[in-house]
Short mmCIF file of C-alpha atoms in Angstrom, two decimals:
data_model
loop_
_atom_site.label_atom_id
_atom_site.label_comp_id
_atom_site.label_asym_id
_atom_site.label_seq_id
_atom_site.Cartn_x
_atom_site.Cartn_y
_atom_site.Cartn_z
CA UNK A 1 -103.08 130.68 -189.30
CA UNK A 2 -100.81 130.19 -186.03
CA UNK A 3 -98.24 132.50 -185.18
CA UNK A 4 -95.49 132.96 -186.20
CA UNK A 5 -92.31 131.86 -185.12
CA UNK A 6 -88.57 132.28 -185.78
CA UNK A 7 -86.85 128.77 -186.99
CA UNK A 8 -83.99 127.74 -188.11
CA UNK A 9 -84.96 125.91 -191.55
CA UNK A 10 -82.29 123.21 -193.31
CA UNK A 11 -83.89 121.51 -196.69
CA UNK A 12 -82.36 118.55 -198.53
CA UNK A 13 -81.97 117.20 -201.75
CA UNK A 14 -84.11 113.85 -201.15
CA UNK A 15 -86.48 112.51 -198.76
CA UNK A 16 -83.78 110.34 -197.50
CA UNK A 17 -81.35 113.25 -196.70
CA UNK A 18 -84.42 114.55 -194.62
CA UNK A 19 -84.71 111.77 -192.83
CA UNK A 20 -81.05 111.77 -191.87
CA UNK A 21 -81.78 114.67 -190.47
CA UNK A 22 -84.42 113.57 -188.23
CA UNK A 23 -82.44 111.06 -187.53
CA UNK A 24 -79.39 112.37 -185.93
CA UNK A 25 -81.37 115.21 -184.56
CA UNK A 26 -83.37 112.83 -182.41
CA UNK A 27 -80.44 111.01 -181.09
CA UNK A 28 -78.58 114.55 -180.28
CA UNK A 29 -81.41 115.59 -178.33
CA UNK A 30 -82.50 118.98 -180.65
CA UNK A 31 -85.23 119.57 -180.96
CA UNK A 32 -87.35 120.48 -184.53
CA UNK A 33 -89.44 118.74 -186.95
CA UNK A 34 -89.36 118.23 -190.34
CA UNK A 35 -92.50 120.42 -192.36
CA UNK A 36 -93.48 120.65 -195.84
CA UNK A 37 -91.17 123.09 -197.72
CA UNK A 38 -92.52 126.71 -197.97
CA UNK A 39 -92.90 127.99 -201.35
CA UNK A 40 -90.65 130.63 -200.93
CA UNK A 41 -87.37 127.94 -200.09
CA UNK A 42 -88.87 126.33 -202.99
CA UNK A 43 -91.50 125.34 -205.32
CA UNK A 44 -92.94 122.24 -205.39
CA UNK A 45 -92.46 119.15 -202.83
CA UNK A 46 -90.50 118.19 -200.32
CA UNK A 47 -89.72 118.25 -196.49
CA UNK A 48 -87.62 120.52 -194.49
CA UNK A 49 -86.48 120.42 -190.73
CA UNK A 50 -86.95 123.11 -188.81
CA UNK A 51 -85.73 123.83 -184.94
CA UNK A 52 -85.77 127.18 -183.12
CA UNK A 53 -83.25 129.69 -183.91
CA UNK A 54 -81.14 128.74 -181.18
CA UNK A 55 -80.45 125.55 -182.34
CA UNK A 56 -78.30 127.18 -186.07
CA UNK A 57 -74.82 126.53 -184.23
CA UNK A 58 -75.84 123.02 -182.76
CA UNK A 59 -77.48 122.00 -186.16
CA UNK A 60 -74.58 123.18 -187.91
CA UNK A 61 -72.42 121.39 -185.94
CA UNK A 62 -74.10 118.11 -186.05
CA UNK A 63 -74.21 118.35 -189.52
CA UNK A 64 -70.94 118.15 -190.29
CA UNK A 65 -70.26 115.73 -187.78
CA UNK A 66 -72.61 113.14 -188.99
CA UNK A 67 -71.72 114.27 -192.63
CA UNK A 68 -75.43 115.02 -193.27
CA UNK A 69 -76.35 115.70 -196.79
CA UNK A 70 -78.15 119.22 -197.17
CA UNK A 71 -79.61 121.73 -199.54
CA UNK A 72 -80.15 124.63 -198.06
CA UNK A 73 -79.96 126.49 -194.71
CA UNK A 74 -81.42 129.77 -193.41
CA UNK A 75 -83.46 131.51 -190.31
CA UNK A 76 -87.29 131.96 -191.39
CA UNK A 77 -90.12 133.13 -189.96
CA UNK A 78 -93.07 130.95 -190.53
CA UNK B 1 -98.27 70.18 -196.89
CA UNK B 2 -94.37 70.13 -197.30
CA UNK B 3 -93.31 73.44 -199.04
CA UNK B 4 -89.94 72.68 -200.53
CA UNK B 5 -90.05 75.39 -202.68
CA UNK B 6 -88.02 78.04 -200.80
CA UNK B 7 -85.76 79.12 -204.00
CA UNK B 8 -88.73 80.63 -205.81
CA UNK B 9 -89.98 82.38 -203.07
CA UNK B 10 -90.00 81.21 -198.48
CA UNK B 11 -93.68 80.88 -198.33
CA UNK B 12 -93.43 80.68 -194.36
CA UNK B 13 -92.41 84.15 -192.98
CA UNK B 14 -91.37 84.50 -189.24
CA UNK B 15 -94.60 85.96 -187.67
CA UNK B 16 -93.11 89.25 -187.10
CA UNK B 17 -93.26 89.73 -191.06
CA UNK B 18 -96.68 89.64 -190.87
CA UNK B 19 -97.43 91.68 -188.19
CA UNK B 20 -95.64 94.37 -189.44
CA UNK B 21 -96.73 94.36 -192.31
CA UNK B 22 -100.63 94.46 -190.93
CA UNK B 23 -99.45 97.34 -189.14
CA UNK B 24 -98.28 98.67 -191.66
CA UNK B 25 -100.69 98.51 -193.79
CA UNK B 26 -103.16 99.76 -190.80
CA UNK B 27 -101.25 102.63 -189.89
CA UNK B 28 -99.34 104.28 -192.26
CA UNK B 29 -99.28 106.54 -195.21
CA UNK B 30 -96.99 107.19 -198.39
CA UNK B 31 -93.66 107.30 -198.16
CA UNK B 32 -91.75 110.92 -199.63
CA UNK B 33 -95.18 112.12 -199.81
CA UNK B 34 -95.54 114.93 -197.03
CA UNK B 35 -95.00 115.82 -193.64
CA UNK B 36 -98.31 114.29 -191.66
CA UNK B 37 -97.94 111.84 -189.18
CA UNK B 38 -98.76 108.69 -190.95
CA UNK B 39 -96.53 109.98 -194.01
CA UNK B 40 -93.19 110.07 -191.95
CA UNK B 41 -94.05 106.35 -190.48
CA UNK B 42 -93.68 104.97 -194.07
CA UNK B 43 -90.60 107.84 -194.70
CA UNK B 44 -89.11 106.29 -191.25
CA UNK B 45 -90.12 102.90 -192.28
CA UNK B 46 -88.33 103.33 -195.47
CA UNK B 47 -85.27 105.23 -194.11
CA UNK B 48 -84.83 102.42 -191.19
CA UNK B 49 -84.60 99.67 -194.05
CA UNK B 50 -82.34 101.73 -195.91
CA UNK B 51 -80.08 101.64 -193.14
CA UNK B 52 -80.42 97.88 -191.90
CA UNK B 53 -79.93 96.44 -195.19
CA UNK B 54 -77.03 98.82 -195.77
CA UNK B 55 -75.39 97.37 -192.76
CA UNK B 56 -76.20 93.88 -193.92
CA UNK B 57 -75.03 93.80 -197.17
CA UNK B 58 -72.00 95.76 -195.88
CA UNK B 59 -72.79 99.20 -198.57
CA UNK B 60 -71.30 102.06 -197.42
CA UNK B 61 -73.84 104.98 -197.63
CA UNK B 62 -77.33 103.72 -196.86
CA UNK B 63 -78.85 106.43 -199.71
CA UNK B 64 -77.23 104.24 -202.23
CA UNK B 65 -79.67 101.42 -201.24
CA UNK B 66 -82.29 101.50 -203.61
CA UNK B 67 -86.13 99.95 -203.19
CA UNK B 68 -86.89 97.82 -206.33
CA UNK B 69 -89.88 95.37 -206.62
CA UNK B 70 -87.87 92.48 -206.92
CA UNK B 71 -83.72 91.57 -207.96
CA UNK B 72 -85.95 91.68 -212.11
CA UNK B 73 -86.55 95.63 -211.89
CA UNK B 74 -83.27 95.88 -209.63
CA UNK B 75 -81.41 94.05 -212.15
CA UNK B 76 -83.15 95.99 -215.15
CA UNK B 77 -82.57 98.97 -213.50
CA UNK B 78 -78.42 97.98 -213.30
CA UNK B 79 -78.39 96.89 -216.76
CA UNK B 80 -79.97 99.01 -218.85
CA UNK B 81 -78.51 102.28 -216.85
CA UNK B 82 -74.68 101.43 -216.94
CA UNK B 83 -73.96 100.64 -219.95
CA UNK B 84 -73.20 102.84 -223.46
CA UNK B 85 -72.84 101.89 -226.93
CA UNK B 86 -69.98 100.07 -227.70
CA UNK B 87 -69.54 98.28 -224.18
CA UNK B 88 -68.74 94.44 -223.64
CA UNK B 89 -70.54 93.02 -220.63
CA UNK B 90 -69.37 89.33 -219.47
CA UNK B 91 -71.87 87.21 -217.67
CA UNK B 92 -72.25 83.19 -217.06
CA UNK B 93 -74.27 79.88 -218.14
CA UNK B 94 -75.59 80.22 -214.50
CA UNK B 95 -77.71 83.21 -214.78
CA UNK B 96 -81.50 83.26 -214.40
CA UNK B 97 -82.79 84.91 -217.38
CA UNK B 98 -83.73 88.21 -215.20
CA UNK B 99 -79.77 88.65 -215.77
CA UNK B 100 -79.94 87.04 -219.45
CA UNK B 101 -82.87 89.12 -220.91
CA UNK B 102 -81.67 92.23 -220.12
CA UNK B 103 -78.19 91.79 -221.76
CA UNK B 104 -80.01 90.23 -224.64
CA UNK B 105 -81.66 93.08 -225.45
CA UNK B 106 -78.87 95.42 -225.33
CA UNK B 107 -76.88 92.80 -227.14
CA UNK B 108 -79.79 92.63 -230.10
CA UNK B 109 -80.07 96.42 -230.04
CA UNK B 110 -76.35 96.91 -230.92
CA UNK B 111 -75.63 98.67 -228.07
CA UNK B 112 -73.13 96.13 -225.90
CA UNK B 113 -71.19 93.02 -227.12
CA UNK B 114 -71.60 90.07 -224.98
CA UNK B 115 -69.47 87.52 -223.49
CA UNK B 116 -70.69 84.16 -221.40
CA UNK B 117 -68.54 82.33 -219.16
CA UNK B 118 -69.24 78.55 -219.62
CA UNK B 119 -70.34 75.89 -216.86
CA UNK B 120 -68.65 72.89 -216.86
CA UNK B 121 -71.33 69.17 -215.99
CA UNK B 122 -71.36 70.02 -212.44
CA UNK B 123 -72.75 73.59 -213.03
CA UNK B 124 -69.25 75.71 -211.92
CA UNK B 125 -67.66 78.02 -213.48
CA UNK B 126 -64.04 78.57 -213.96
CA UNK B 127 -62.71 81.87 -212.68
CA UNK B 128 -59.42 81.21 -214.31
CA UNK B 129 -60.92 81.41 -217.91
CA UNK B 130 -63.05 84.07 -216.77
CA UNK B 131 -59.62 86.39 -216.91
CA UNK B 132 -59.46 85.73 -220.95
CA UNK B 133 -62.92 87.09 -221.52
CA UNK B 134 -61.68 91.05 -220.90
CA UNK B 135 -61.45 93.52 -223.71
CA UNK B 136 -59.91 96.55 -223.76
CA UNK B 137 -64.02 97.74 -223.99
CA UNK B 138 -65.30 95.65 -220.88
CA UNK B 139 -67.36 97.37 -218.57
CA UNK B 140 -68.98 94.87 -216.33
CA UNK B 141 -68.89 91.46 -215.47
CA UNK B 142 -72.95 91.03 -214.60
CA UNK B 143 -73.27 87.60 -212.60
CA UNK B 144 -75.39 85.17 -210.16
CA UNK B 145 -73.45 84.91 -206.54
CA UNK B 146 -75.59 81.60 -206.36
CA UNK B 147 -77.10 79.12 -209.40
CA UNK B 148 -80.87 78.89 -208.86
CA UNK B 149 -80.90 75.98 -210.29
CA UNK B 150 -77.86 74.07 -208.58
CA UNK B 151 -77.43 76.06 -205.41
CA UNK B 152 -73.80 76.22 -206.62
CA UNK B 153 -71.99 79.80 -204.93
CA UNK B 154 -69.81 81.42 -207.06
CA UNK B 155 -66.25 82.87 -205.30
CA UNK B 156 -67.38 86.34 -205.72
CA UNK B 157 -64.32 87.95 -203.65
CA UNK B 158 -61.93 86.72 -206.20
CA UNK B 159 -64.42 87.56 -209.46
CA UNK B 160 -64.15 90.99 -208.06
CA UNK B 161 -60.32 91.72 -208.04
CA UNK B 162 -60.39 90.19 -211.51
CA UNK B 163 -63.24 92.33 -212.46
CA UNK B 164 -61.36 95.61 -210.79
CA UNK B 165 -57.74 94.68 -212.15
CA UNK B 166 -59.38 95.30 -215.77
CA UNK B 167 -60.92 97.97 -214.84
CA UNK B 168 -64.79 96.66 -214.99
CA UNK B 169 -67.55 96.52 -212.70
CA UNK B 170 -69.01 93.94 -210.88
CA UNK B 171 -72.57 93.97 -210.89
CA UNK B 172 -74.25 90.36 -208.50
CA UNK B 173 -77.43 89.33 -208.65
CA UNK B 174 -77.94 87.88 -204.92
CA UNK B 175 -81.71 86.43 -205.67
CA UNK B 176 -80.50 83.15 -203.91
CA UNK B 177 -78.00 84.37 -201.38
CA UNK B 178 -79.56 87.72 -199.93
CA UNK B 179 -80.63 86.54 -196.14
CA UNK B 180 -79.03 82.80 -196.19
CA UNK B 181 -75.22 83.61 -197.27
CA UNK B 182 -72.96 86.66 -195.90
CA UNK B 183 -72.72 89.26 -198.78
CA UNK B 184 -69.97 91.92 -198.35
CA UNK B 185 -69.94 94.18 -201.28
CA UNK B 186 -66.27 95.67 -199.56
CA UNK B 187 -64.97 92.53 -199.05
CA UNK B 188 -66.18 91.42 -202.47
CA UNK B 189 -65.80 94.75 -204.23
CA UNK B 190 -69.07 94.27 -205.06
CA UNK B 191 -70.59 97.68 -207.31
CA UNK B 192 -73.66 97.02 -207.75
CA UNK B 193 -75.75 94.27 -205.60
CA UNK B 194 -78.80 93.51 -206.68
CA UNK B 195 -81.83 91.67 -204.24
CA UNK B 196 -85.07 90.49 -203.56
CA UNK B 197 -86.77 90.87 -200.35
CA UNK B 198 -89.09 87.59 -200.54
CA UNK B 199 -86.84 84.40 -200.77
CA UNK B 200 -83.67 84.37 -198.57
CA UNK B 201 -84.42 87.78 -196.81
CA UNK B 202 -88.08 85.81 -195.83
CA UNK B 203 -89.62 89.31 -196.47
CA UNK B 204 -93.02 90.07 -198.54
CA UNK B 205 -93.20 89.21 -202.39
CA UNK B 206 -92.96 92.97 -204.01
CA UNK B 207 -89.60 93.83 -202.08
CA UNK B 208 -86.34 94.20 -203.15
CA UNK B 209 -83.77 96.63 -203.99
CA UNK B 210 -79.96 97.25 -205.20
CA UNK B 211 -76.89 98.67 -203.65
CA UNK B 212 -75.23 100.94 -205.37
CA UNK B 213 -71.49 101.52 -204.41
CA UNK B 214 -70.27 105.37 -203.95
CA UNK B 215 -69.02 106.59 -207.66
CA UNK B 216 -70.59 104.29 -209.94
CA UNK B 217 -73.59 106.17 -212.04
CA UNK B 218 -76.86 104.38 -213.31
CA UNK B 219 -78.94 105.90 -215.35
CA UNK B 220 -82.60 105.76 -213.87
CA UNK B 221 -85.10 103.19 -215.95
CA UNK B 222 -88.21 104.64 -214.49
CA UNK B 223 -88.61 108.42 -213.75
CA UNK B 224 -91.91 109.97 -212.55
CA UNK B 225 -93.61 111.18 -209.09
CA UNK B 226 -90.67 111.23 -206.51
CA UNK B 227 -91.87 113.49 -203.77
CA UNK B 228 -89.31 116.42 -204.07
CA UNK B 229 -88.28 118.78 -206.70
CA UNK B 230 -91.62 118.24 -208.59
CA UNK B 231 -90.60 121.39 -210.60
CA UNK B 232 -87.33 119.48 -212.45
CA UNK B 233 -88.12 118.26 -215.87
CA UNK B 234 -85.97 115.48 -215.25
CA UNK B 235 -85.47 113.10 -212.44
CA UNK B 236 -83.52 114.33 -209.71
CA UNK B 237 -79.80 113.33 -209.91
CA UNK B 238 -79.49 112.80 -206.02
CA UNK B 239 -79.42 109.05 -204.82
CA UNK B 240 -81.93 107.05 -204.06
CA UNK B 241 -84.21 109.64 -205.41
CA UNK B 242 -82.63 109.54 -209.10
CA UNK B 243 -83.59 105.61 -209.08
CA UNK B 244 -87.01 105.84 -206.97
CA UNK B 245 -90.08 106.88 -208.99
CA UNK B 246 -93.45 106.52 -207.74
CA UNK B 247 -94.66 105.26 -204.39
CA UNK B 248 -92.59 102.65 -202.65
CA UNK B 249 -94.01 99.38 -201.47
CA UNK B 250 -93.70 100.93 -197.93
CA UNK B 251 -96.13 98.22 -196.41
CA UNK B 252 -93.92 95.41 -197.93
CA UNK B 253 -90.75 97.23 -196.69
CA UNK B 254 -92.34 97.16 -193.24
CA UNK B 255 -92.32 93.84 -193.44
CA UNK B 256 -88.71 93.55 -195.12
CA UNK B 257 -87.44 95.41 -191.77
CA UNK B 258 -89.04 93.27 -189.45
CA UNK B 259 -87.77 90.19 -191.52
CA UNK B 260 -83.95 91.55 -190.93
CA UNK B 261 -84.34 92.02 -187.46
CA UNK B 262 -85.44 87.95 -187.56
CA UNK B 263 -82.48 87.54 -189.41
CA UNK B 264 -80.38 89.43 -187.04
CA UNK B 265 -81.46 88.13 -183.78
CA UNK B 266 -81.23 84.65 -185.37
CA UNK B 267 -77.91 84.67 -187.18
CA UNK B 268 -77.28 84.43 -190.92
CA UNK B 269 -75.02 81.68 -189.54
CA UNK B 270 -77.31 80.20 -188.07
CA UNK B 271 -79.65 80.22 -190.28
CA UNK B 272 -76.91 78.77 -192.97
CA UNK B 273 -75.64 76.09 -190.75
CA UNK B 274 -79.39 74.53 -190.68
CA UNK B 275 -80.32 75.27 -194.13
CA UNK B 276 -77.40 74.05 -195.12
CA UNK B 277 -77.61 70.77 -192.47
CA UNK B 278 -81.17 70.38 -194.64
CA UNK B 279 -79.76 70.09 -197.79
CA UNK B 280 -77.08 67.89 -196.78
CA UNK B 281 -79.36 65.47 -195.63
CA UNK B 282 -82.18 65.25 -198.14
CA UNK B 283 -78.42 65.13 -200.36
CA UNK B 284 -76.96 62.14 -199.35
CA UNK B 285 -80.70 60.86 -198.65
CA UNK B 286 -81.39 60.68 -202.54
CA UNK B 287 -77.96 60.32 -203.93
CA UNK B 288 -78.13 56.92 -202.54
CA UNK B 289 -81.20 56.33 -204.66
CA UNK B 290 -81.07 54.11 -207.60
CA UNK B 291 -82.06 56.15 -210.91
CA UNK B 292 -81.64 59.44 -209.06
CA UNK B 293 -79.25 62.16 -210.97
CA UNK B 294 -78.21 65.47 -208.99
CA UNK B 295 -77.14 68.17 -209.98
CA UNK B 296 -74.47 70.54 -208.72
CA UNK B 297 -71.07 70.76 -206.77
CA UNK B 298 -71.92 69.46 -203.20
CA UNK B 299 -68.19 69.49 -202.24
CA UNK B 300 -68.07 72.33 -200.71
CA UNK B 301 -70.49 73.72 -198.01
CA UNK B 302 -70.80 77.39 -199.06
CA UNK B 303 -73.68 76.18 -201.36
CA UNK B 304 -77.36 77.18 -201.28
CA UNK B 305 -79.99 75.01 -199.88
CA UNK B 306 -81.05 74.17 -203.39
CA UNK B 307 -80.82 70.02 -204.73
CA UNK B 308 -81.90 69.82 -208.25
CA UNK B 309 -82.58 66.20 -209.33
CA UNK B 310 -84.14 63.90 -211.96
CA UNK B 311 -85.36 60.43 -211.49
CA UNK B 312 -84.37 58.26 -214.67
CA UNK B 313 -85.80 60.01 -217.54
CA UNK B 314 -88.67 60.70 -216.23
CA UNK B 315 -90.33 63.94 -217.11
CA UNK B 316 -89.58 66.72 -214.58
CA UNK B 317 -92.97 68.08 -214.26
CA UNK B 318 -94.26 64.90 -213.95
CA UNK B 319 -92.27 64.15 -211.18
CA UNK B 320 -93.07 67.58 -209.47
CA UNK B 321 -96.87 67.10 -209.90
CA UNK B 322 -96.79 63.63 -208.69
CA UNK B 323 -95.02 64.95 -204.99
CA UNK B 324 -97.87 67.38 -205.32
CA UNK B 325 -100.36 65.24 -205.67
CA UNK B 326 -99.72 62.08 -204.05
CA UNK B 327 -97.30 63.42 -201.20
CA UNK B 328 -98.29 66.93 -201.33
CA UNK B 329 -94.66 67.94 -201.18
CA UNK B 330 -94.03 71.47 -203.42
CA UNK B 331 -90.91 71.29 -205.37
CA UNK B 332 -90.50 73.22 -208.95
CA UNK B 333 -89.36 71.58 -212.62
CA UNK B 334 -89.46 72.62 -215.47
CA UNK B 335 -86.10 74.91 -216.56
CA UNK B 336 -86.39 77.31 -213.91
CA UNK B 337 -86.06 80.57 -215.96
CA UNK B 338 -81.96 79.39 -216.51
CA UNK B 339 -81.84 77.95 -219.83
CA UNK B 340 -78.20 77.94 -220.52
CA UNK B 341 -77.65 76.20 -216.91
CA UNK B 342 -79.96 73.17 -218.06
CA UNK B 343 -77.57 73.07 -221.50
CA UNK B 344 -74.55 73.07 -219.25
CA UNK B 345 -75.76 70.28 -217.20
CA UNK B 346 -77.69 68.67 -220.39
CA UNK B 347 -80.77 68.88 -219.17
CA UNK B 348 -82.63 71.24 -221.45
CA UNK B 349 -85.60 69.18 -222.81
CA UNK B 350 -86.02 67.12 -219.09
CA UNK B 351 -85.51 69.79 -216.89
CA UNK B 352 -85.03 68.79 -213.22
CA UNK B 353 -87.47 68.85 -210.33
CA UNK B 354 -85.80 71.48 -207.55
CA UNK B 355 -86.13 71.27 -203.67
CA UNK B 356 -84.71 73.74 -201.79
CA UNK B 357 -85.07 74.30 -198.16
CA UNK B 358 -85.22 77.41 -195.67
CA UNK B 359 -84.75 77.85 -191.94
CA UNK B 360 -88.42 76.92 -191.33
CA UNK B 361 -88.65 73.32 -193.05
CA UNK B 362 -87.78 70.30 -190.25
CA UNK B 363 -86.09 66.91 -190.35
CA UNK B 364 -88.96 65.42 -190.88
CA UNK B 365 -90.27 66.92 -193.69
CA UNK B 366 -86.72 66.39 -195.62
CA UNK B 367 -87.25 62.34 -194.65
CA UNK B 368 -90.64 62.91 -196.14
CA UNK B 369 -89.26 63.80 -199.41
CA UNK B 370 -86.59 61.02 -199.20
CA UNK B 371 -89.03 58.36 -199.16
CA UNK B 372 -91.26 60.31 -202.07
CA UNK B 373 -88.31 60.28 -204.45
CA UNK B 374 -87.37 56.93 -203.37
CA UNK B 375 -91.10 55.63 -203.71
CA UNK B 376 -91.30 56.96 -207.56
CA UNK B 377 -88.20 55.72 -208.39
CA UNK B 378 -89.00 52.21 -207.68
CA UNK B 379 -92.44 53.06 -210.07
CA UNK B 380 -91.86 51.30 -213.78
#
């Protein structure tokens, strides 16, 4: 496995919220990626974004700017 | 070959259609399904299409535009989630029976009461005596903007504020108008708009979709595989999602993107204006015809590029094979899947022989037809 790293994880409700994501992300300039969903943020399917810990306030903040539809949020280490 | 057969499906696509769609189909993987490379070109695919056709059709949130195989499953998908026992649904004598069927069978199952605006001989309908139709029970008003059959548009923008002042939804099936006629579901207070991707929008068959406005709840017709919260017993509530199962047609919705950029950089307008310059022509070409009926309202100019016509009493299919075969023109007879249309217009055991015209047909080939209608209908 790679090592591991400290991220800042958001997942969404729908593929299409995730995409939002990217989205709006890409045009602000933060970097991140969206991933498969960990197992532990939960079972089953699904993609989550993830940018480096740094980025919480800035995602945050684009979030409700953009009125981005979300799930969950929290700082992981993957 | 002269392809005047645009209203069933445009069978020339701009050549970016089909490019991306080869592309598509070369490069990229399934949609929702995963986080590799090639799977978040078809979720980017999808997402961008989302977004363009929410901007075209003029629907607020872009996750309320939902990927359907064609305006049939869209309009399935409208009909047989909004409605509850009890309910009275109005609809027209214009309707394609992808609008008709569906009410049917709620209407034969007891669950809605049905009401059907009439057509008067020139195929319109009367929004005045649509007004008299609402019950204190109405929930929708489910309609064509556009006959398929006469080409004749229907005012949706004042349908709409009658539909809202009682209360009931307007749910538009825009088979004919989607990609040759502006569509504004604000303007129009459109709730649900329901599309195909392959006629008007000159996308790939196997596309289409509806627009859902903010508020108004469908219950989903399919449910299955969706990609995310595999571990719900039930389909997830969250739009598109809720209304999404299984794998999109992300190689056809490739192609439905590329098709509204064409559409875009061209200009509905545009495209209209020549359409429409098309139909006018081959018109007023055959009208002048001795033994030629048409059918329709050609007063106006907010029409489809659709002329429906018979010659004498001759057999509509008869006529249609005979430009096949001797002029190798494509038209389409027969009843055209809108049965109570032909009763309006008296036409239900001839049918009529339909040419309808898109942005890619020329002068030319409308002359051509001219003369072929005007050769037959000097035959005994």
């Amino acid at each position: 496995m790679r090592k591991s790293e400290t991220n800042f994880l958001i997942s969404f409700p729908t593929t299409s919220a995730a995409m939002a994501m990217e989205s709006a992300c890409r045009r602000a300039g933060i970097p991140g990626r969206l991933i498969p969903v960990p197992g532990f943020i939960r079972a089953g399917c699904g993609m989550c974004w993830i940018s480096p810990e740094d980025k919480e306030e800035a995602l945050k903040a684009l979030i409700s700017s953009e009125g981005l539809e979300t799930e969950s949020m929290q700082t992981v280490t993957l | 070959m002269i392809y005047l057969d645009n209203a069933s499906t445009t069978m020339k696509k701009p050549p970016e259609v089909i490019e991306a769609v080869v592309q598509a189909m070369s490069h990229i993987g399934n949609a929702s399904r995963g986080t590799h490379d090639e799977a978040l070109k078809a979720s980017r695919a999808v997402f961008d299409t989302r977004r363009k056709l929410a901007k075209f059709f003029h629907c607020t949130r872009s996750d309320h535009v939902v990927f359907t195989a064609n305006s049939t499953q869209a309009l399935n998908t409208a009909i047989s989630g909004l409605f509850k026992p009890g309910d009275h649904v109005i609809t027209t004598e214009l309707e394609h029976n992808s609008v008709l069927r569906p009410l049917y069978r709620l209407e034969d199952a007891g669950i809605i009461t049905l009401s059907i605006l009439p057509a008067d001989k020139k195929g319109r309908i009367n929004t005045e005596a649509l007004d008299v139709l609402f019950q204190e029970n109405t929930r929708a008003v489910v309609l064509t903007h556009a006959s398929n059959l006469t080409g004749n548009v229907v005012d949706l923008e004042k349908i709409g504020e009658i539909a809202h002042r009682h209360q009931a939804l307007l749910v538009v099936d825009a088979s004919q108008t989607a990609g040759t006629i502006p569509i504004d579901m604000e303007a129009m207070q459109i709730d649900v708009l329901c599309f195909t991707g392959h006629k008007g929008l000159m996308g790939p068959q196997g596309t289409g979709g509806l627009c859902v406005r903010e508020g108004v709840a469908i219950r989903p017709y399919s449910v299955g595989g969706t990609g995310v919260q595999s571990y719900l017993r039930e389909q997830p509530d969250e739009m598109p999602t809720k209304l999404e199962a299984g794998t999109l047609n992300a190689h056809g919705i490739a192609g439905l993107s590329a098709a509204l950029d064409f559409i875009e950089k061209t200009g509905l307008d545009a495209i209209h204006k020549y359409e429409s310059g098309l139909m006018r022509r081959f018109y007023e070409g055959v009208s002048a015809i001795e033994g030629v009926t048409v059918y329709g309202d050609f007063e106006t100019d907010l029409r489809c590029a659709i002329v429906s016509i018979n010659i004498r009493d001759f057999d509509s299919a008869l006529v249609s094979d005979a430009l096949s075969q001797d002029y190798d023109i494509a038209t389409r007879p027969g009843a055209h899947c809108a049965p109570l249309m032909h009763k309006a217009l008296g036409t239900g055991t001839q049918g009529a022989v339909r040419f309808s015209f898109s942005y890619f047909n020329t002068v030319d080939e409308v002359d051509a037809a001219i003369e072929a209608v005007r050769e037959l209908a000097s035959d005994g």
